Coordinates of C-alpha atoms in Angstrom, one line a residue:
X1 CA -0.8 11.1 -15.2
X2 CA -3.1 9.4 -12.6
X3 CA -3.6 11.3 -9.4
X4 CA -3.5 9.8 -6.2
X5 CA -3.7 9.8 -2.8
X6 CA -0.9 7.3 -1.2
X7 CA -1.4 6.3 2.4
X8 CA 1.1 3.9 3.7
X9 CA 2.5 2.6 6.9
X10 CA 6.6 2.1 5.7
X11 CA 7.6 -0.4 6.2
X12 CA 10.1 -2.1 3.4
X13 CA 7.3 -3.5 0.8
X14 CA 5.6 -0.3 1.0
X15 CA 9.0 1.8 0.9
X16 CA 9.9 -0.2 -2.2
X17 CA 6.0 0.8 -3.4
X18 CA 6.5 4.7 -3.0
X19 CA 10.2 4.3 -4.8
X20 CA 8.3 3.2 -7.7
X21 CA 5.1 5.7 -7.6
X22 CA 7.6 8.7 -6.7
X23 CA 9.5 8.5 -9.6
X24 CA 6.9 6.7 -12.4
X25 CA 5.8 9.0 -15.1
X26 CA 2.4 7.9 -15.0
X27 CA 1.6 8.4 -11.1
X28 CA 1.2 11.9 -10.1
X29 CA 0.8 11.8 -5.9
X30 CA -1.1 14.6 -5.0
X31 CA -0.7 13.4 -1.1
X32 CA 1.1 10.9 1.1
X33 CA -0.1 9.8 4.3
X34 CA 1.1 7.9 7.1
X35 CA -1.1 5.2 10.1
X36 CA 0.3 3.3 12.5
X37 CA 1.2 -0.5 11.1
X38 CA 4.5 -1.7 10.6
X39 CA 5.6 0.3 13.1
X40 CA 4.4 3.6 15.1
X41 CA 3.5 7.0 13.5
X42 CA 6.2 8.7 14.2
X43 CA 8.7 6.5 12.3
X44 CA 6.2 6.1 9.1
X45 CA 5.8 9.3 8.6
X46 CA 9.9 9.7 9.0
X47 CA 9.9 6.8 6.8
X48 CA 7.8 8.2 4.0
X49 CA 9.9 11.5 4.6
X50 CA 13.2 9.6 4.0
X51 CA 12.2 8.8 1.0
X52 CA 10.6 11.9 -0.8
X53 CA 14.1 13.1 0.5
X54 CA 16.0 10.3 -1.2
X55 CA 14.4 10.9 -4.6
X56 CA 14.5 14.5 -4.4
X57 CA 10.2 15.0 -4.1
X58 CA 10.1 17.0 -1.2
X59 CA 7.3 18.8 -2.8
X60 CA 5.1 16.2 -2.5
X61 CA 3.1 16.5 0.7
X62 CA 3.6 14.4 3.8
X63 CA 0.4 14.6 6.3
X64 CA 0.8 12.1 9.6
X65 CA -2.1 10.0 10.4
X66 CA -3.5 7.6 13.3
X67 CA -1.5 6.6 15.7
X68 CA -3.4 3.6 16.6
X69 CA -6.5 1.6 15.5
X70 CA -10.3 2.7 15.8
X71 CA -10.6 0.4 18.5
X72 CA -8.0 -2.7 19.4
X73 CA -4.3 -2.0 21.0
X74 CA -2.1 -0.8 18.6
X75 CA 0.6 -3.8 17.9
X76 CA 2.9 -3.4 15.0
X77 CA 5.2 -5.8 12.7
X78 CA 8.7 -4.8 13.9
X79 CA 9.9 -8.6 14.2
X80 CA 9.5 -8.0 10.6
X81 CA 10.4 -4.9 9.2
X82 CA 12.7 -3.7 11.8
X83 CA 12.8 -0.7 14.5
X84 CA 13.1 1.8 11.8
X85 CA 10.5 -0.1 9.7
X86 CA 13.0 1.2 6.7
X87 CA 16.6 -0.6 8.3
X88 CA 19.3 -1.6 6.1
X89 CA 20.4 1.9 4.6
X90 CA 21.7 4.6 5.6
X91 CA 19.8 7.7 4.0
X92 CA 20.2 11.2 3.9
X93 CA 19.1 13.7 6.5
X94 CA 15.4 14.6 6.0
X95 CA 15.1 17.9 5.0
X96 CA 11.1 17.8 4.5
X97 CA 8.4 18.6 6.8
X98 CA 4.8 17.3 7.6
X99 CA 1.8 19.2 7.0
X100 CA 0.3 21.3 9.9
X101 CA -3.0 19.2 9.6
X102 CA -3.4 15.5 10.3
X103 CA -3.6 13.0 7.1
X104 CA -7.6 12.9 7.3
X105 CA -8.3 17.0 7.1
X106 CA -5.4 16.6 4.6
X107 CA -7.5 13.9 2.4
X108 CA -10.6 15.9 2.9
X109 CA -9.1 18.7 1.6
X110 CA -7.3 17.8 -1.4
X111 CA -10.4 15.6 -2.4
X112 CA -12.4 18.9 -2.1
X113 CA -10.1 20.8 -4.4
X114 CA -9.6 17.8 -7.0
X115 CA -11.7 18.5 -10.3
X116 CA -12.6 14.8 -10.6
X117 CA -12.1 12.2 -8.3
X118 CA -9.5 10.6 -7.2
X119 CA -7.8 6.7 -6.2
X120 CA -7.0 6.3 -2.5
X121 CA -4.5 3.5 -2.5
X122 CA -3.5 2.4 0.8
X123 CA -1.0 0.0 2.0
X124 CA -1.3 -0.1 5.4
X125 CA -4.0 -0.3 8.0
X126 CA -7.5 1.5 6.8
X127 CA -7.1 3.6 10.1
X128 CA -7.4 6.7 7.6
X129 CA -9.4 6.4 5.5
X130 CA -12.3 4.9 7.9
X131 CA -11.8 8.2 9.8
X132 CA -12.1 10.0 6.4
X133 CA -15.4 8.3 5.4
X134 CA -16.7 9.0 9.2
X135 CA -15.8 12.4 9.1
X136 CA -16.4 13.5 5.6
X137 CA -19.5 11.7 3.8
X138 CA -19.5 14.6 1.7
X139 CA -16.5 13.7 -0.5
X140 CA -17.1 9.9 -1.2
X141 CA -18.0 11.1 -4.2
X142 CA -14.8 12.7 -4.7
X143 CA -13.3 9.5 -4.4
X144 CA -12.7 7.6 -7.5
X145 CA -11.6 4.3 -6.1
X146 CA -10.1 2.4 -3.4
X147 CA -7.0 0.0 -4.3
X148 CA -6.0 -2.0 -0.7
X149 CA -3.2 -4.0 -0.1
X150 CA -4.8 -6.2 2.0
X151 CA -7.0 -9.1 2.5
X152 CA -7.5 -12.8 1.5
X153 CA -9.5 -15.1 0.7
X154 CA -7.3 -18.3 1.3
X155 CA -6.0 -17.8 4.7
X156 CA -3.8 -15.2 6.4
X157 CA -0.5 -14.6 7.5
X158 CA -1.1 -13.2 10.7
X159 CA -4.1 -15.6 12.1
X160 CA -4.8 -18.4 10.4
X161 CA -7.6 -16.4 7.8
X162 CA -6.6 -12.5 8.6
X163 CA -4.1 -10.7 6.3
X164 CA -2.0 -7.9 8.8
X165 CA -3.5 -4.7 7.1
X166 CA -7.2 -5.8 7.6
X167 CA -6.3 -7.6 11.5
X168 CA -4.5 -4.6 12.5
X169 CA -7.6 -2.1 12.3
X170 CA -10.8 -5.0 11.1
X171 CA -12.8 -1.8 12.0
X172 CA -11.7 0.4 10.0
X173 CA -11.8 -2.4 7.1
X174 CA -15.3 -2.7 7.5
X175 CA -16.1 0.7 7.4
X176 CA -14.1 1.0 4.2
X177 CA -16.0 -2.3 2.9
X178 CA -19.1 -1.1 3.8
X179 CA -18.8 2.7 2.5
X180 CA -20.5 2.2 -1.1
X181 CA -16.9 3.5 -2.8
X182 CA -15.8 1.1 -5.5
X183 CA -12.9 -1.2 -4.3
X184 CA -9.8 -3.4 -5.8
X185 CA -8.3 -5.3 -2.6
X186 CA -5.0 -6.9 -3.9
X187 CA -4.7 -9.4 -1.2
X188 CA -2.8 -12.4 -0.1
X189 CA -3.9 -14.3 -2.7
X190 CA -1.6 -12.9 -5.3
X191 CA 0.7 -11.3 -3.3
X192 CA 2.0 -14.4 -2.0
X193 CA 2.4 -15.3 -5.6
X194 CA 4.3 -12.7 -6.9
X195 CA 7.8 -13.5 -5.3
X196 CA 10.6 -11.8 -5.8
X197 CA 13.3 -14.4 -6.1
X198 CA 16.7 -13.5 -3.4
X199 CA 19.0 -13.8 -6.5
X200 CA 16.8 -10.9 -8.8
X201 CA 16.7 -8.9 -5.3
X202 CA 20.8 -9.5 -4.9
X203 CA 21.0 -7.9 -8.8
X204 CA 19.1 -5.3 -8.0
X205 CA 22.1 -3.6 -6.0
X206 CA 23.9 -3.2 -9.4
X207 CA 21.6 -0.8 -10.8
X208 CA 22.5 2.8 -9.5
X209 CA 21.9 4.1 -6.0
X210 CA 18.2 3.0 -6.2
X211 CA 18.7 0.0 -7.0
X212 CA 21.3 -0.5 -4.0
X213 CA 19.0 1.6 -1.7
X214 CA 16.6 -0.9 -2.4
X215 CA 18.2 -4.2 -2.6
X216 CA 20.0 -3.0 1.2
X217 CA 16.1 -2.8 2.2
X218 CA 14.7 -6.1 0.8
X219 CA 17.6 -7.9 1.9
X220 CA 16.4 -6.7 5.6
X221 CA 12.7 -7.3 5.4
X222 CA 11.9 -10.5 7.2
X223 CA 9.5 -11.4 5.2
X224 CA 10.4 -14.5 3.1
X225 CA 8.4 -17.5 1.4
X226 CA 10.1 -20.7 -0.6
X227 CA 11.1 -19.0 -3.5
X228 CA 11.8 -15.5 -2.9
X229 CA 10.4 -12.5 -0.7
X230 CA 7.0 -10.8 -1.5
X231 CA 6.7 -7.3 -1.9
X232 CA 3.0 -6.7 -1.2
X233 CA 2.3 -3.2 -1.3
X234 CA 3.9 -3.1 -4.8
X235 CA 1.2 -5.1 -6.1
X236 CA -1.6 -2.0 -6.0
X237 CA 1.0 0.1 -8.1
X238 CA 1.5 -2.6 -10.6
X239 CA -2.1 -3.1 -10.8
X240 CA -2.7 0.6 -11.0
X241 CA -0.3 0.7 -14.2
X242 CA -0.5 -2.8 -15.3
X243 CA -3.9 -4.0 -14.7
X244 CA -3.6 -6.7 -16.8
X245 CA -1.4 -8.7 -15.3
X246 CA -4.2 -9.4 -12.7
X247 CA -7.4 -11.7 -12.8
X248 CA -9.8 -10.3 -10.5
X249 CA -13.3 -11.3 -9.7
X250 CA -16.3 -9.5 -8.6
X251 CA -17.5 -10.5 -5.1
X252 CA -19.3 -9.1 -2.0
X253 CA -16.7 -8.9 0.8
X254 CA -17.9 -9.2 4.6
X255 CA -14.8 -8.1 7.7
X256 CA -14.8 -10.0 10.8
X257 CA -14.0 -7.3 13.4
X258 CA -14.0 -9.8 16.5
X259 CA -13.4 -13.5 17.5
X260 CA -10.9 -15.7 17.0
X261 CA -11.5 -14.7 13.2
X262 CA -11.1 -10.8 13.8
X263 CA -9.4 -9.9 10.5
X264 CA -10.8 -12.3 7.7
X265 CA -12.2 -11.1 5.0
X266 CA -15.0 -13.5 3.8
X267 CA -16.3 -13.1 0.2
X268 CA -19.7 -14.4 -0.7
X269 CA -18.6 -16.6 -4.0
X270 CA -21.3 -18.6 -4.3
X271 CA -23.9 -16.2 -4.1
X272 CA -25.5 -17.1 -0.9
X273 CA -26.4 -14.1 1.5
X274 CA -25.7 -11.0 -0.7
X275 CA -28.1 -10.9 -3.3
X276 CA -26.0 -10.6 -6.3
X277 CA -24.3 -7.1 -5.0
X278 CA -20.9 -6.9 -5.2
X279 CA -18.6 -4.4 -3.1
X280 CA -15.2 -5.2 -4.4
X281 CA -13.2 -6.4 -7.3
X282 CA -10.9 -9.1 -5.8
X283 CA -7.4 -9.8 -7.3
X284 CA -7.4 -14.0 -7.3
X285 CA -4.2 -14.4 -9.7
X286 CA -1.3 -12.8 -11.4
X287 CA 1.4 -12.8 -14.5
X288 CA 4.6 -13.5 -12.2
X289 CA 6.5 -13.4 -14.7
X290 CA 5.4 -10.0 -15.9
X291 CA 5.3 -8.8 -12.5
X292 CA 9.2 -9.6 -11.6
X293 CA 10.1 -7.9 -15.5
X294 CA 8.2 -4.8 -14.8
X295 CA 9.7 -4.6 -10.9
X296 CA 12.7 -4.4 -12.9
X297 CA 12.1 -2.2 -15.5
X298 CA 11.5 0.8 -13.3
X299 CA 14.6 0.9 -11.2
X300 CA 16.3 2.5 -14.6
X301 CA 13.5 4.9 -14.7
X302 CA 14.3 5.5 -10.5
X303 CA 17.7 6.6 -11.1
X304 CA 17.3 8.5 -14.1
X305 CA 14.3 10.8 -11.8
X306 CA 16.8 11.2 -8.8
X307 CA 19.3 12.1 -10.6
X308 CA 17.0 14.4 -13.0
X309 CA 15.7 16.4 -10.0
X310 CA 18.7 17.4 -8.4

């Protein structure tokens, strides 16, 4: 198993995300932590709790994290994901509770106790982990990877070159890009490729309570392109498993963190100002294809853990 540290904003693409790393044989989460994004603190961290509750893995930990960026106003993405940031399904009473230390000590200290170090994957603002790099220099060695949802090199969806994760907290992204700790950043650029088409998403209901859990959340997430609905966060779980179905290239990455450009992340591909250093591995195309088959493949393998752990 691959142990992580999951920090997420929820949020229906990351929602859909943790469904598949909570229940995925391969992905043991030795953490989950919430920021402020898609909507406030309080309801992501509810939201991750929800779901730990849904699937039965209330042992996994829940720590609660920023409740705003490092420096900007705090503006979130209801008008996409809804109130709740999870609407659409009507889940079970939480019966989980949060850690008694905030999502940074909470990194800090299960990277101190790991025997080898670990991924970070995080799918919402880098509020976090920036405060966990500021904080705790110490343990970047502890720290195995970072795989970002976020990013893009070929415009944004928020401004017209910044990707929400990276506008939302461009400070905190340059701290991350900046911190000498290897980096994936699975941005726009494929995840606007891997659609999910609305008839797959309307099948999905069919298979078991996850599946219909699910399908009740995608069908609510306002997100949609010609051609289906993209589930972003998914991607750095897919890559994590199924690296293969990505082409990624090797680039030094640069965040604007003011200006009308606040938010872009600009890669040096032709070489000019960083000297042939490289600070990420950027995702630039995908399998579609083999990314819709595999989406599907682990709803099965949902249902079968939820109903195993009862």
């Amino acid at each position: 198993m691959t142990p992580i540290i999951l920090d997420m904003d929820p949020g229906i693409d990351d929602a859909v995300a943790l469904s598949i790393a909570l229940t995925h044989p391969a992905i043991d989460i030795k953490l989950l932590t919430s920021v402020a994004g898609n909507v406030s603190v309080d309801k992501t961290t509810n939201n991750l709790l929800k779901l730990t509750t849904f699937f039965n893995k209330t042992n996994v930990p829940v720590a609660s994290g920023a409740s705003a960026p490092l420096k900007k106003p705090f503006v979130d993405a209801s008008y996409i994901h809804g109130k709740s940031g999870m609407p659409g399904y009507d889940f079970p009473q939480v019966t989980a509770k949060t850690l008694p230390v905030d999502a940074t000590t909470a990194m800090a200290q299960v990277l101190s106790m790991s025997p080898e170090p670990m991924t970070i994957v995080a799918t919402g603002s880098y509020t976090n982990i920036a405060l966990l790099i500021q904080q705790h220099p110490e343990l970047l060695k502890q720290i195995k990877q970072f795989v970002l949802m976020g990013g893009s090199l070929s415009g944004g969806n928020v401004s017209s070159v910044a990707e929400f994760n990276v506008f939302t907290d461009p400070d905190a992204a340059d701290i991350v890009f900046k911190s000498g700790v290897p980096i994936v950043m699975i941005g726009l650029d494929v995840t606007l490729k891997a659609l999910l088409p609305l008839k797959t998403i309307d099948n999905v209901a069919h298979i078991g309570e996850s599946g219909s859990m699910l399908q009740k959340l995608m069908t609510a997430y306002g997100d949609s392109e010609p051609g289906g609905k993209p589930m972003h966060d998914v991607n750095t779980i897919c890559y994590l498993l199924k690296p293969e179905f990505y082409t990624t290239k090797d680039y030094w990455v640069d965040v604007i963190t003011n200006g009308p450009a606040a938010g872009a992340t600009i890669a040096d591909t032709q070489n000019r100002w960083s000297n042939g250093k490289v600070n990420a591995k950027v995702a630039v195309d995908i399998d579609v294809q083999a990314f819709e088959d595999w989406f599907l493949e682990q709803i099965p393998v949902m249902n079968q853990s939820r109903e195993g752990a009862i």
